[in-house]
Coordinates of C-alpha atoms in Angstrom, one line a residue:
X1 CA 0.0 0.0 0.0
X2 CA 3.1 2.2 1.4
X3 CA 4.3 1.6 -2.8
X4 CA 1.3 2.5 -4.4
X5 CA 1.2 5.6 -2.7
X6 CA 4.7 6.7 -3.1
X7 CA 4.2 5.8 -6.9
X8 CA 1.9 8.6 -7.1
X9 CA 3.8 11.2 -5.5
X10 CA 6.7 10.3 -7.9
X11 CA 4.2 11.0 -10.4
X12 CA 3.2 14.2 -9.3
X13 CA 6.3 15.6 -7.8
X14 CA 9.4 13.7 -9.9
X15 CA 7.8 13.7 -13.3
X16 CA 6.4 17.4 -13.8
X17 CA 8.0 17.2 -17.3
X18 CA 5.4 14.4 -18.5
X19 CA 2.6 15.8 -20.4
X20 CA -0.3 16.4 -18.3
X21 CA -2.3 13.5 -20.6
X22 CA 0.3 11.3 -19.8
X23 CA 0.5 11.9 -16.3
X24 CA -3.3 11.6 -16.0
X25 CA -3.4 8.1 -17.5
X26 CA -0.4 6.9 -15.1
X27 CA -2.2 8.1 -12.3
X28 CA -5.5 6.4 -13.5
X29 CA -3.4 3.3 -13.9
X30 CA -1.9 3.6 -10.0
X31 CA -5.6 4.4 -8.5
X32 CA -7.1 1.1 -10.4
X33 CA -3.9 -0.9 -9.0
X34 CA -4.7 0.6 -5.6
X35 CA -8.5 -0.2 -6.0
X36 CA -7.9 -3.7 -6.9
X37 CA -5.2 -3.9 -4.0
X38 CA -7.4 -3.2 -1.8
X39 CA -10.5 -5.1 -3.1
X40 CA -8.3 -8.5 -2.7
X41 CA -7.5 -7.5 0.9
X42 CA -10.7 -6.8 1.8
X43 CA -12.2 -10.5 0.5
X44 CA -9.2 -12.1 2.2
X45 CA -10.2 -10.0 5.4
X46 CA -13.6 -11.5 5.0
X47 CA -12.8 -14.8 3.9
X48 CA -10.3 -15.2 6.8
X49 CA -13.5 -13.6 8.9
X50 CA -15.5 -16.3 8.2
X51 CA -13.0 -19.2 8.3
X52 CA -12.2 -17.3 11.9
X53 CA -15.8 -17.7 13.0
X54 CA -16.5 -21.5 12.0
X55 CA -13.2 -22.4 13.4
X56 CA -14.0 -20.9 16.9
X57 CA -17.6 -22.4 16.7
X58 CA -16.0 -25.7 17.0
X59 CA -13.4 -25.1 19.4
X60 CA -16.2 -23.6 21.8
X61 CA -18.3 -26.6 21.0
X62 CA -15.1 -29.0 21.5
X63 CA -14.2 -26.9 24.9
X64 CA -18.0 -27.3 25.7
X65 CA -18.0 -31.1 25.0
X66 CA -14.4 -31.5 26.8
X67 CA -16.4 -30.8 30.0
X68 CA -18.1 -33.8 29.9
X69 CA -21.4 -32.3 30.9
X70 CA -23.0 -33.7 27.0
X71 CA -21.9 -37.3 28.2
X72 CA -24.5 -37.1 30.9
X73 CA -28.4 -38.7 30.7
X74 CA -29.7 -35.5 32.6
X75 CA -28.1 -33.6 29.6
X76 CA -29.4 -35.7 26.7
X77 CA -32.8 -35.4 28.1
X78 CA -33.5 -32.4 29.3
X79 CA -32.5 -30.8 25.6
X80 CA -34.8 -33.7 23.9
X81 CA -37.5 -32.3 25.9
X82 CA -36.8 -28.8 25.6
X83 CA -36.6 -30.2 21.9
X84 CA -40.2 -31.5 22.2
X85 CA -41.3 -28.4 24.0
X86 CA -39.8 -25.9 21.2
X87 CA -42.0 -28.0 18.6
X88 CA -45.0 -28.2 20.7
X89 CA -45.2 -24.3 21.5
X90 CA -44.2 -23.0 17.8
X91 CA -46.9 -24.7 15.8
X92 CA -47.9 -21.9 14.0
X93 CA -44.9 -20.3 13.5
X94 CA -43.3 -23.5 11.6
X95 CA -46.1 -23.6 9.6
X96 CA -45.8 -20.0 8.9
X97 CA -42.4 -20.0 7.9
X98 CA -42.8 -23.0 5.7
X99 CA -45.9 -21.9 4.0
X100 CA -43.4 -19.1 2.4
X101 CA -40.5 -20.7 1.9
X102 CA -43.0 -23.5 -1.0
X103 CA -46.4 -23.1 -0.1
X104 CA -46.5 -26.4 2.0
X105 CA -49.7 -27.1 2.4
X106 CA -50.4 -26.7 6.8
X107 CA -51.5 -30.4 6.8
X108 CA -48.8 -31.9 5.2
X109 CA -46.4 -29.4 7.3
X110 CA -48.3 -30.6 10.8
X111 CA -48.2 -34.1 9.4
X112 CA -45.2 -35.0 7.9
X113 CA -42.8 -32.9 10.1
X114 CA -44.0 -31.6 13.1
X115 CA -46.2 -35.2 14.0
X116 CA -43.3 -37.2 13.1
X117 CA -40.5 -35.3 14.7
X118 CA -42.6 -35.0 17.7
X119 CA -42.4 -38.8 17.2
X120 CA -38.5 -39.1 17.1
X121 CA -38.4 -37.0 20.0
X122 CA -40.4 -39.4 22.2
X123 CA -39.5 -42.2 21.0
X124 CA -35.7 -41.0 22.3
X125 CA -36.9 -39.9 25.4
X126 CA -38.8 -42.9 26.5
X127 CA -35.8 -45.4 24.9
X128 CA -32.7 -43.1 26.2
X129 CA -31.7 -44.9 29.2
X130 CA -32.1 -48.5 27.2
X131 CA -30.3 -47.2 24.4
X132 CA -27.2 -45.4 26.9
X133 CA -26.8 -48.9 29.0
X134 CA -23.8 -50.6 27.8
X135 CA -24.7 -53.9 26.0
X136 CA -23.2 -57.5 27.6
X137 CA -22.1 -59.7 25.1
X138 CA -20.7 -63.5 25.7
X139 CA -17.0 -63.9 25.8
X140 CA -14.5 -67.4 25.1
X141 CA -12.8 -69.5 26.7
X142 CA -9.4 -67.5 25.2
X143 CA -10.2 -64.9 27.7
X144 CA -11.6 -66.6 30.3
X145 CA -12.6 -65.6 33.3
X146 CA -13.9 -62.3 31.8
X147 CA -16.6 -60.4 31.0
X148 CA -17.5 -58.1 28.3
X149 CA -19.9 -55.6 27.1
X150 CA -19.9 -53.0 24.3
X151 CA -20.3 -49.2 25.5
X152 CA -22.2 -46.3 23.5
X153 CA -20.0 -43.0 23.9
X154 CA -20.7 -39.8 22.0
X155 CA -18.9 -39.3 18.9
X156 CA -17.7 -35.3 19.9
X157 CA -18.8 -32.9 17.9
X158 CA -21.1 -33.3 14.9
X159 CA -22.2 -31.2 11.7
X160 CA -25.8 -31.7 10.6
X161 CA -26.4 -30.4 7.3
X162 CA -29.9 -30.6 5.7
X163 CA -32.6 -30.2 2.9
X164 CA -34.8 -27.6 1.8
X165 CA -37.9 -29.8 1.0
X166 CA -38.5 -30.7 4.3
X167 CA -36.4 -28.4 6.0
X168 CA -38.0 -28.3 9.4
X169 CA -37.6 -32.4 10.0
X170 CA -34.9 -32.7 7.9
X171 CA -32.8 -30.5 10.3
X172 CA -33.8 -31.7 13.9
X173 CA -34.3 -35.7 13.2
X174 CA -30.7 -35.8 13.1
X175 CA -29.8 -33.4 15.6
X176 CA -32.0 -35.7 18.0
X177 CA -29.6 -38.8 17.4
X178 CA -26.7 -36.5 18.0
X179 CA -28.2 -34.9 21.4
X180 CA -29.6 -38.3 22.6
X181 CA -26.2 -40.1 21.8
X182 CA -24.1 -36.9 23.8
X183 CA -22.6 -34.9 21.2
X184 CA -22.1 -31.1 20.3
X185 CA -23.9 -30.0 17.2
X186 CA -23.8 -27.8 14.9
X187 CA -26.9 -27.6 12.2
X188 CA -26.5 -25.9 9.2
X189 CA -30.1 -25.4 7.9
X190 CA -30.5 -24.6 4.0
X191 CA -30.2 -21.0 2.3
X192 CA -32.8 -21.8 0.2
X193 CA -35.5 -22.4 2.9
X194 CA -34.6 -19.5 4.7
X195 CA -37.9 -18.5 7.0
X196 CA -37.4 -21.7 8.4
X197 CA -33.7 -21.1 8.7
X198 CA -34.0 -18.4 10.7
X199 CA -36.9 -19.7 12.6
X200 CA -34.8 -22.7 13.6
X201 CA -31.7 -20.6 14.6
X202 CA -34.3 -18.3 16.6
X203 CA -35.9 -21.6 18.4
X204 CA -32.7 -23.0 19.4
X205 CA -31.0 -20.4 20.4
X206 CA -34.3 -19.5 23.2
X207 CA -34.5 -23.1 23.7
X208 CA -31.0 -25.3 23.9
X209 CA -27.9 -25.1 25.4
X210 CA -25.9 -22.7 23.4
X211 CA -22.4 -23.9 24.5
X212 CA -23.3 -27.2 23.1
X213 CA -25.9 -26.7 20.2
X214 CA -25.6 -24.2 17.6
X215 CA -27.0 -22.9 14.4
X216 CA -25.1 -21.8 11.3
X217 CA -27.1 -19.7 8.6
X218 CA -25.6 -18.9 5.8
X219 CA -25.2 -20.1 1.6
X220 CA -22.2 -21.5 0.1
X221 CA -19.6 -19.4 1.7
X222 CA -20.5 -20.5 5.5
X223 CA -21.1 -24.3 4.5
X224 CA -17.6 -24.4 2.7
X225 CA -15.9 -22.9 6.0
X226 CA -17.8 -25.2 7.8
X227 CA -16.8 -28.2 5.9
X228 CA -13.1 -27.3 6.1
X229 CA -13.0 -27.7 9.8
X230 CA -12.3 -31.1 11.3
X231 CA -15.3 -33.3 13.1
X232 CA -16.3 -36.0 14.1
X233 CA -19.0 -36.8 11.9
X234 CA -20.8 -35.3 9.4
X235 CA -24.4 -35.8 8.3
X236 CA -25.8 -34.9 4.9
X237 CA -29.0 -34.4 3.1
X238 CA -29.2 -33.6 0.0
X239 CA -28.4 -34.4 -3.7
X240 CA -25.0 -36.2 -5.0
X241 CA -23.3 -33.6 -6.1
X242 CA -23.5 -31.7 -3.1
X243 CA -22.8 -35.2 -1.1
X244 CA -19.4 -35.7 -3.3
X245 CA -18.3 -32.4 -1.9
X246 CA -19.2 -33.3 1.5
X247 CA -17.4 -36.5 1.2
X248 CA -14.4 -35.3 -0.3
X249 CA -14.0 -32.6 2.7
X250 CA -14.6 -35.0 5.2
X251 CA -11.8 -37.6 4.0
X252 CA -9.0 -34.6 4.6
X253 CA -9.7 -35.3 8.5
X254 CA -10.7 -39.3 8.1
X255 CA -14.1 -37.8 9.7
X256 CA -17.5 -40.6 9.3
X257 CA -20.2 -39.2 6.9
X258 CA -24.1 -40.0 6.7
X259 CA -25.0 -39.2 3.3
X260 CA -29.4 -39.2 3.2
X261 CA -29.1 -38.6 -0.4
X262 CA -32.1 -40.2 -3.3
X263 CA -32.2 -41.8 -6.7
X264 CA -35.1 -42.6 -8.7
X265 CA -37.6 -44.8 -6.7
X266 CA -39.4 -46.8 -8.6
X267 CA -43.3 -48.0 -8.4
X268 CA -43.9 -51.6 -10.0
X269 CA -48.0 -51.6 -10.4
X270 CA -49.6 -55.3 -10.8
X271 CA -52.7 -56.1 -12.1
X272 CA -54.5 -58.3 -9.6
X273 CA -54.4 -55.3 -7.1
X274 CA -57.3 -52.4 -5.4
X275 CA -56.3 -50.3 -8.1
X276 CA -58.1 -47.0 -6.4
X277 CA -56.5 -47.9 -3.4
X278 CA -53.4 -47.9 -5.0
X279 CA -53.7 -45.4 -6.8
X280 CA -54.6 -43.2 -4.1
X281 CA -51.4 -44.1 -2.3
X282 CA -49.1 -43.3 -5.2
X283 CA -50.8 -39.6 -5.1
X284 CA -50.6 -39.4 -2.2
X285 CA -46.6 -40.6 -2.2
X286 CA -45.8 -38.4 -5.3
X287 CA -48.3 -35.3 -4.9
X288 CA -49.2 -35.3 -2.0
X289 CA -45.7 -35.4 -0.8
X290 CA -44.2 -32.0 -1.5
X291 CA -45.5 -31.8 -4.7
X292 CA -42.9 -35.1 -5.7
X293 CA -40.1 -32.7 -4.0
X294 CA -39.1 -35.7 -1.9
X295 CA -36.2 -37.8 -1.9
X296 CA -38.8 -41.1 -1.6
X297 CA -41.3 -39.7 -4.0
X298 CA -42.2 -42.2 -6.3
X299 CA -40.3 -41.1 -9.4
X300 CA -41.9 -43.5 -12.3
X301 CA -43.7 -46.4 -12.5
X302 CA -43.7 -49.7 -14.2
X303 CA -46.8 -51.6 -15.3
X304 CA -47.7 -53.6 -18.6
X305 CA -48.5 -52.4 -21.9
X306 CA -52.1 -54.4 -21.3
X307 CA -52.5 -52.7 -17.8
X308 CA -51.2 -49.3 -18.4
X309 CA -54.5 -47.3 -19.8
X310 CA -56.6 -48.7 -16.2
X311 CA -53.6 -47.4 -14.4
X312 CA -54.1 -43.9 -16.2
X313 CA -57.4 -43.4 -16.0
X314 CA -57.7 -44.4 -12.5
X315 CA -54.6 -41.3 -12.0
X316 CA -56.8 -39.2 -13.8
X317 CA -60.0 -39.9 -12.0
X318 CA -58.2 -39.6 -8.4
X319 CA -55.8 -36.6 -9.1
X320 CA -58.8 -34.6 -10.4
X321 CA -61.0 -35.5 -7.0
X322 CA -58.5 -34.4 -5.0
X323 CA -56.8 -30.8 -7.1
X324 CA -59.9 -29.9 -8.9
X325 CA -59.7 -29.7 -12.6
X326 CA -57.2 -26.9 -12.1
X327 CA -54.7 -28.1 -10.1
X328 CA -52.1 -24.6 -10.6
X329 CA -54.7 -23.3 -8.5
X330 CA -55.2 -26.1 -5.6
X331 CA -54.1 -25.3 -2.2
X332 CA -53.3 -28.7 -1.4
X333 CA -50.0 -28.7 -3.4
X334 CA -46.6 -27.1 -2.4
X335 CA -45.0 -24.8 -5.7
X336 CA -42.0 -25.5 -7.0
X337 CA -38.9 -24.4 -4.7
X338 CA -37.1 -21.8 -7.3
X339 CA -37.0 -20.5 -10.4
X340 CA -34.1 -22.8 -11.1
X341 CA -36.1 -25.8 -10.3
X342 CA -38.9 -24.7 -12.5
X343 CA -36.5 -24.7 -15.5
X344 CA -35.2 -28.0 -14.7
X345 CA -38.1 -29.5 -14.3
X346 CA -39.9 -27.3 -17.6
X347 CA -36.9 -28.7 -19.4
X348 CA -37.9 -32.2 -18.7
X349 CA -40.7 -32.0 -20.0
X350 CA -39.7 -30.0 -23.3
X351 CA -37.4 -33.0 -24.2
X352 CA -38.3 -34.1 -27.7
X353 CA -38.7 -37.3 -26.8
X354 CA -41.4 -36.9 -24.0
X355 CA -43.0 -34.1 -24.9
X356 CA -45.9 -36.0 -26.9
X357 CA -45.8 -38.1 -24.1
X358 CA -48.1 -36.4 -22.1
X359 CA -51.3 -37.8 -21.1
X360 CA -52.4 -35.7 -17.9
X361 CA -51.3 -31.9 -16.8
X362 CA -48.4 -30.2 -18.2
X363 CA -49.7 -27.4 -16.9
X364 CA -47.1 -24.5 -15.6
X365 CA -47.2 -21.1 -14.3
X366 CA -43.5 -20.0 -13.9
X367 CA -44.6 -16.1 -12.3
X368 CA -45.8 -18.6 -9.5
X369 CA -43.6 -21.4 -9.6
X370 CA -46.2 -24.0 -10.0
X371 CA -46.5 -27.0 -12.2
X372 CA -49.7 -29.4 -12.3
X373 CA -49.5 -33.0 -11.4
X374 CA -48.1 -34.4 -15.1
X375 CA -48.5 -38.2 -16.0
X376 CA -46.5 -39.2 -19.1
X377 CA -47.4 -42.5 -20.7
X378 CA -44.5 -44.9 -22.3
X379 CA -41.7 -42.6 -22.3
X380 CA -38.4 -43.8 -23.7
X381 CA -35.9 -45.1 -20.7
X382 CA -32.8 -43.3 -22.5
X383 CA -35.2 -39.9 -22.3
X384 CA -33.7 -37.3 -20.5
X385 CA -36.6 -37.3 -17.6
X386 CA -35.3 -41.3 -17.3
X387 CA -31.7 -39.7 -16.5
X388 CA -32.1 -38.3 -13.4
X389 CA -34.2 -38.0 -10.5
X390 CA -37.0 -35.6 -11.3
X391 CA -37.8 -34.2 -7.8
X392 CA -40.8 -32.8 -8.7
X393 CA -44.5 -33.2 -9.9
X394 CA -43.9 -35.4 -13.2
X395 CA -44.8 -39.1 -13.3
X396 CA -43.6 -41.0 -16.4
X397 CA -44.6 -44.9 -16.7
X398 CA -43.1 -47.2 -18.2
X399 CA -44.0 -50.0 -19.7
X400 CA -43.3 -54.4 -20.3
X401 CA -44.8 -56.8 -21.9
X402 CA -44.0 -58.9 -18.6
X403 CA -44.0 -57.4 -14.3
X404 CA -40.5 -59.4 -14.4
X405 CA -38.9 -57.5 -16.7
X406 CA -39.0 -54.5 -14.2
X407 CA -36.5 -55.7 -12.1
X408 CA -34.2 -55.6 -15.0
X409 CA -35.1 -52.2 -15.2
X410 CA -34.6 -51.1 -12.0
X411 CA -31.4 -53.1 -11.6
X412 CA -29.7 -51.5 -14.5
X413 CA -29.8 -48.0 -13.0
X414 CA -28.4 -46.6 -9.5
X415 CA -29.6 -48.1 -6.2
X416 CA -32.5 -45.8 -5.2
X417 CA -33.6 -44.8 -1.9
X418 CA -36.6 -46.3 -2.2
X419 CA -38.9 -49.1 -4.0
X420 CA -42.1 -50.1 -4.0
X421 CA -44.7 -52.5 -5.3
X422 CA -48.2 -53.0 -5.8
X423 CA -49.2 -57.1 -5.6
X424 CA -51.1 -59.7 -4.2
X425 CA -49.1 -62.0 -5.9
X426 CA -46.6 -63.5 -2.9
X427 CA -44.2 -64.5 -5.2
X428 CA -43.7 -61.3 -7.0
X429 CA -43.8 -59.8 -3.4
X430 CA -40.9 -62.1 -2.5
X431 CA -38.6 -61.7 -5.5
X432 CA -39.3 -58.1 -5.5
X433 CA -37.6 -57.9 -2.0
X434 CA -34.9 -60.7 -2.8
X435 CA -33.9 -59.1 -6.1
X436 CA -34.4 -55.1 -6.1
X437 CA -31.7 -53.4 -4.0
X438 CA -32.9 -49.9 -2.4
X439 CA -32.3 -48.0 0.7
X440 CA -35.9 -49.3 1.7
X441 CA -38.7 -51.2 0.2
X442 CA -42.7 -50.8 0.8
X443 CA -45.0 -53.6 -0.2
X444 CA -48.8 -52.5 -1.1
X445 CA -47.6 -48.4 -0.1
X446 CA -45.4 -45.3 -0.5
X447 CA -43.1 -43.3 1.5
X448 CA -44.6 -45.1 4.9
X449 CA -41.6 -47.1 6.2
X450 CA -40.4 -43.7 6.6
X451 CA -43.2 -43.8 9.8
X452 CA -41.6 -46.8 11.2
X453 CA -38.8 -45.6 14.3
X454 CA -37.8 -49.5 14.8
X455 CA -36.7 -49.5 10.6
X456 CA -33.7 -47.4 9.8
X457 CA -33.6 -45.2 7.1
X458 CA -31.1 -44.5 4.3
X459 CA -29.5 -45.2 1.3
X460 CA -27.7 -47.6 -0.3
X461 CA -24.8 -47.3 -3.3
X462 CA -25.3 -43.8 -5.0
X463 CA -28.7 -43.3 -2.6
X464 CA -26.7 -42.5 0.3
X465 CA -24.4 -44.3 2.9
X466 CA -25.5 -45.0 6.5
X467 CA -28.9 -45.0 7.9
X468 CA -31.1 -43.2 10.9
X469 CA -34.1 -43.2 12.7
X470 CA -34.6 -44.3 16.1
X471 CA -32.1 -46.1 18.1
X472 CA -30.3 -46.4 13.9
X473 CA -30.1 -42.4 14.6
X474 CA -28.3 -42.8 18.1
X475 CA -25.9 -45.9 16.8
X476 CA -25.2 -43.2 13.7
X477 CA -23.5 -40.6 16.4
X478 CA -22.4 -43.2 18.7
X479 CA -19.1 -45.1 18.8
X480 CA -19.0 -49.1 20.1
X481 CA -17.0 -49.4 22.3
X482 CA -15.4 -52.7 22.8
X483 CA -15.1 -53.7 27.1
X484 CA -13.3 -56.5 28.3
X485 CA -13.2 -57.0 31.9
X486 CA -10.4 -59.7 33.8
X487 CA -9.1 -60.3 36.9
X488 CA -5.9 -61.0 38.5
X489 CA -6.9 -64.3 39.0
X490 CA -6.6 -67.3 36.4
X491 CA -3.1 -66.5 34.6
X492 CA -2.2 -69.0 32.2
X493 CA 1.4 -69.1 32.2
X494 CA 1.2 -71.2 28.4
X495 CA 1.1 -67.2 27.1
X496 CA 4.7 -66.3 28.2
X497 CA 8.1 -67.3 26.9
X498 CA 9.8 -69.0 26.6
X499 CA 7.6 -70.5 23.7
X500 CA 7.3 -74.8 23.4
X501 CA 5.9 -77.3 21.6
X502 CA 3.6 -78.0 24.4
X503 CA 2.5 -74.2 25.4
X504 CA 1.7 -73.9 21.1
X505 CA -0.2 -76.8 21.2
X506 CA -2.3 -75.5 24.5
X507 CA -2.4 -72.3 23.0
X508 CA -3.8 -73.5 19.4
X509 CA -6.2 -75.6 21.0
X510 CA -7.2 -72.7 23.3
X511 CA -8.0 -70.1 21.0
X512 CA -9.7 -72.5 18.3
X513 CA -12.2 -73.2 20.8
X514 CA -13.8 -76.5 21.8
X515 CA -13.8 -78.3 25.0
X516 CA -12.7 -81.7 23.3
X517 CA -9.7 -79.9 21.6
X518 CA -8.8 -78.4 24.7
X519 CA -8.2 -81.9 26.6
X520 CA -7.0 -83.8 23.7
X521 CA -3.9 -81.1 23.5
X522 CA -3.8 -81.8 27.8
X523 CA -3.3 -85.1 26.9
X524 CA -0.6 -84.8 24.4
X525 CA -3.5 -86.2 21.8
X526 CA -3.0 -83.2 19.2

């Protein structure tokens, strides 16, 4: 800075022989230098600001959780209730703030995040001293006399970050594993939800302890600083791309990652079935979930070419009783998230090669981000809508000439998060789960094993890594801790040197196991 400035007095001062034009236009040349100088120093300043502040988040949280006071049951449970108690209080105020972030309808908001995290939160207060008690387990006769038992202890401190779609659930089921299982937190809620955001970091910061639980808002910049800190686990929900990134971060430190990521779940529709009934239950997965902004929505289905126009009709018939014959205006269905989604998802359905395709909706209002429920009848599998998961309110089937051949189907794309089927046929049923891989599977259903606390819940391959729910959500921030207990009494002196034939042949017999071994190599027998 000290140069730039002595530059310019040279210029005024040394150089009075330049013409004035020149001089101007050297000048001009040493302030841009000097504006650029100090626009990189001023980023750095607030780069190094924000690395600063994530940086001493965690060493406050790790000083916080060095205390011990997170390990403790009257810790754990008095924030799970003050947990329970924040959700219970702030109805209206979540509903508020989700209503404007998409437009989520107030039943599906009461429903299918503050019901079922109220759920999670009993469920962990009511299991939490089962689940904290360490675990006996058998031991051998190598070790014997001892006991042994495997210990729960809390990971340290943990990094929650989650979705926008459901970004009220999405960001305390987690954070309820981590509390139960005695760790610090830190939650990153999503940018692009952000009146919940800032309803959540308002909540938890009336309601939890502050020293140990702590809210980061922010976009790209604060989840990057974030992520280059070291923890001690990291959970993620989200897309792929985004759980790369994660991943990558996290193996710099050898830190443990939950990804709760998706994949295109597929439906597989039989013909000896209810078909209203199960129709009504794909709506209500696809639809009536988000407006199919789900990671478990059903994303297409697979029927047979014979079957296919009764499955349509019936989603005509059903999705007309419940949005009215003009669903853009229905208040039973969220809009889509952004503008950026909306051309995503309008460019889906602009792909030559679906675009006839349609046999339902296709409506789409872009100044209000809504598109109506849209079914697309045989649409090619190497179409672009087949090429990624659509997260959104378009349902393309699919069709065979046999149910069989839909396993092939599924098989040859990614592991999704979810599958599901719609059978009496036991058989089918049992292949179905014997032969399709997915995070989860639902017989007869959608999206309800997601219900279930005793089932955990995640991915599997590109679908995610690692699973919650329940006790799966305290075993997810929890280490096991291997215990083995001896005494002084009952020291086999066959372990020490100097090493025999006889002490090896004890010792072999010993730790293969088997009374019978065990006095054969006593009796010189082996």
């Amino acid at each position: 800075m000290k140069l730039v400035y002595k530059q310019i007095e040279e210029v005024n001062s040394n150089s009075p022989t330049l013409p004035t034009t020149l001089r101007n236009k050297h000048l001009a040349l040493l302030f841009f230098c000097f504006l650029l100088f100090f626009s990189i120093t001023f980023i750095k300043t607030m780069e190094n600001k924000t690395m600063f502040d994530a940086e001493s988040t965690v060493n406050e949280l790790r000083a916080s959780f060095a205390t011990g006071k997170t390990r403790s049951y009257k810790w754990r449970l008095s924030q799970l209730n003050q947990l329970f108690e924040l959700t219970q209080f702030h109805e209206q105020e979540i509903v508020d703030a989700l209503k404007n972030d998409i437009d989520k309808p107030p039943l599906e908001t009461v429903t299918y995040e503050i019901a079922m995290l109220k759920n999670s939160c009993q469920a962990a207060i009511k299991e939490l001293k089962h689940w904290m008690a360490p675990e006996k387990v058998k031991t051998s006769l190598t070790t014997f006399p001892s006991s042994a038992e495997i210990v729960s202890e809390p990971l340290g401190v943990v990094l929650v970050i989650s979705a926008w779609n459901y970004p009220f659930l999405l960001s305390l089921d987690p954070v309820i594993g981590a509390i139960a299982a005695g760790n610090a937190v830190v939650l990153k809620p999503s940018e692009m939800a952000p009146a919940t955001s800032s309803l959540l970091a308002k909540l938890l910061g009336e309601y939890m302890d502050n020293s140990s639980i702590r809210v980061v808002e922010g976009a790209v910049d604060e989840t990057s600083a974030l992520l280059q800190q070291k923890w001690d686990k990291i959970f993620y929900t989200g897309n792929g791309r985004v759980g790369r990134i994660v991943m990558a971060a996290a193996a710099k430190h050898l830190t443990p990652v939950v990804l709760e990521l998706g994949g295109k779940s597929p439906v597989v529709v039989d013909s000896d079935i209810n078909l209203k009934v199960a129709t009504r239950r794909i709506i209500a997965g696809k639809w009536g979930c988000n407006n199919g902004q789900a990671c478990i929505s059903p994303d297409y289905i697979i029927t047979t070419k014979n079957y296919a126009p009764k499955l349509v009709d019936a989603l005509k018939t059903e999705l007309e009783a419940f949005y009215g014959k003009n669903p853009l205006e229905s208040k039973d269905l969220s809009r889509i998230v952004n503008s950026n989604h909306f051309a995503r998802l309008t460019k889906l359905l602009d792909d030559d090669k679906v675009s006839g395709k349609i046999v339902y909706g296709g409506e789409k209002d872009e100044s209000k981000l809504r598109i109506s429920p849209t079914v697309l009848l045989d649409v090619p599998r190497d179409s672009l809508i087949m090429s990624e998961e659509i997260f959104g309110p378009l349902l393309p089937i699919i069709t065979v000439d046999k149910l069989e051949e839909s396993f092939d189907v599924i098989n040859s794309g990614s592991k999704p998060l979810a599958a599901y089927i719609f059978t009496n046929n036991k058989n089918l049923k049992e292949k179905f789960v014997m032969n399709v891989s997915a995070g989860g599977v639902v017989i007869n259903d959608t999206t309800m094993h997601l219900a279930v606390h005793t089932l955990p819940f995640g991915g599997v391959g590109e679908s995610g890594l690692g699973a919650y729910h329940g006790k799966f959500s305290f075993d997810a921030f929890s280490h096991k801790k291997a215990v083995l207990y001896r005494s002084f009494f009952g020291d086999a002196p066959i372990r020490y040197p100097p090493y025999t034939a006889t002490k090896m042949r004890l010792l072999k017999a010993l730790v293969g196991g088997g009374i019978l071994n065990i006095v054969r190599a006593i009796l010189g027998m082996s």
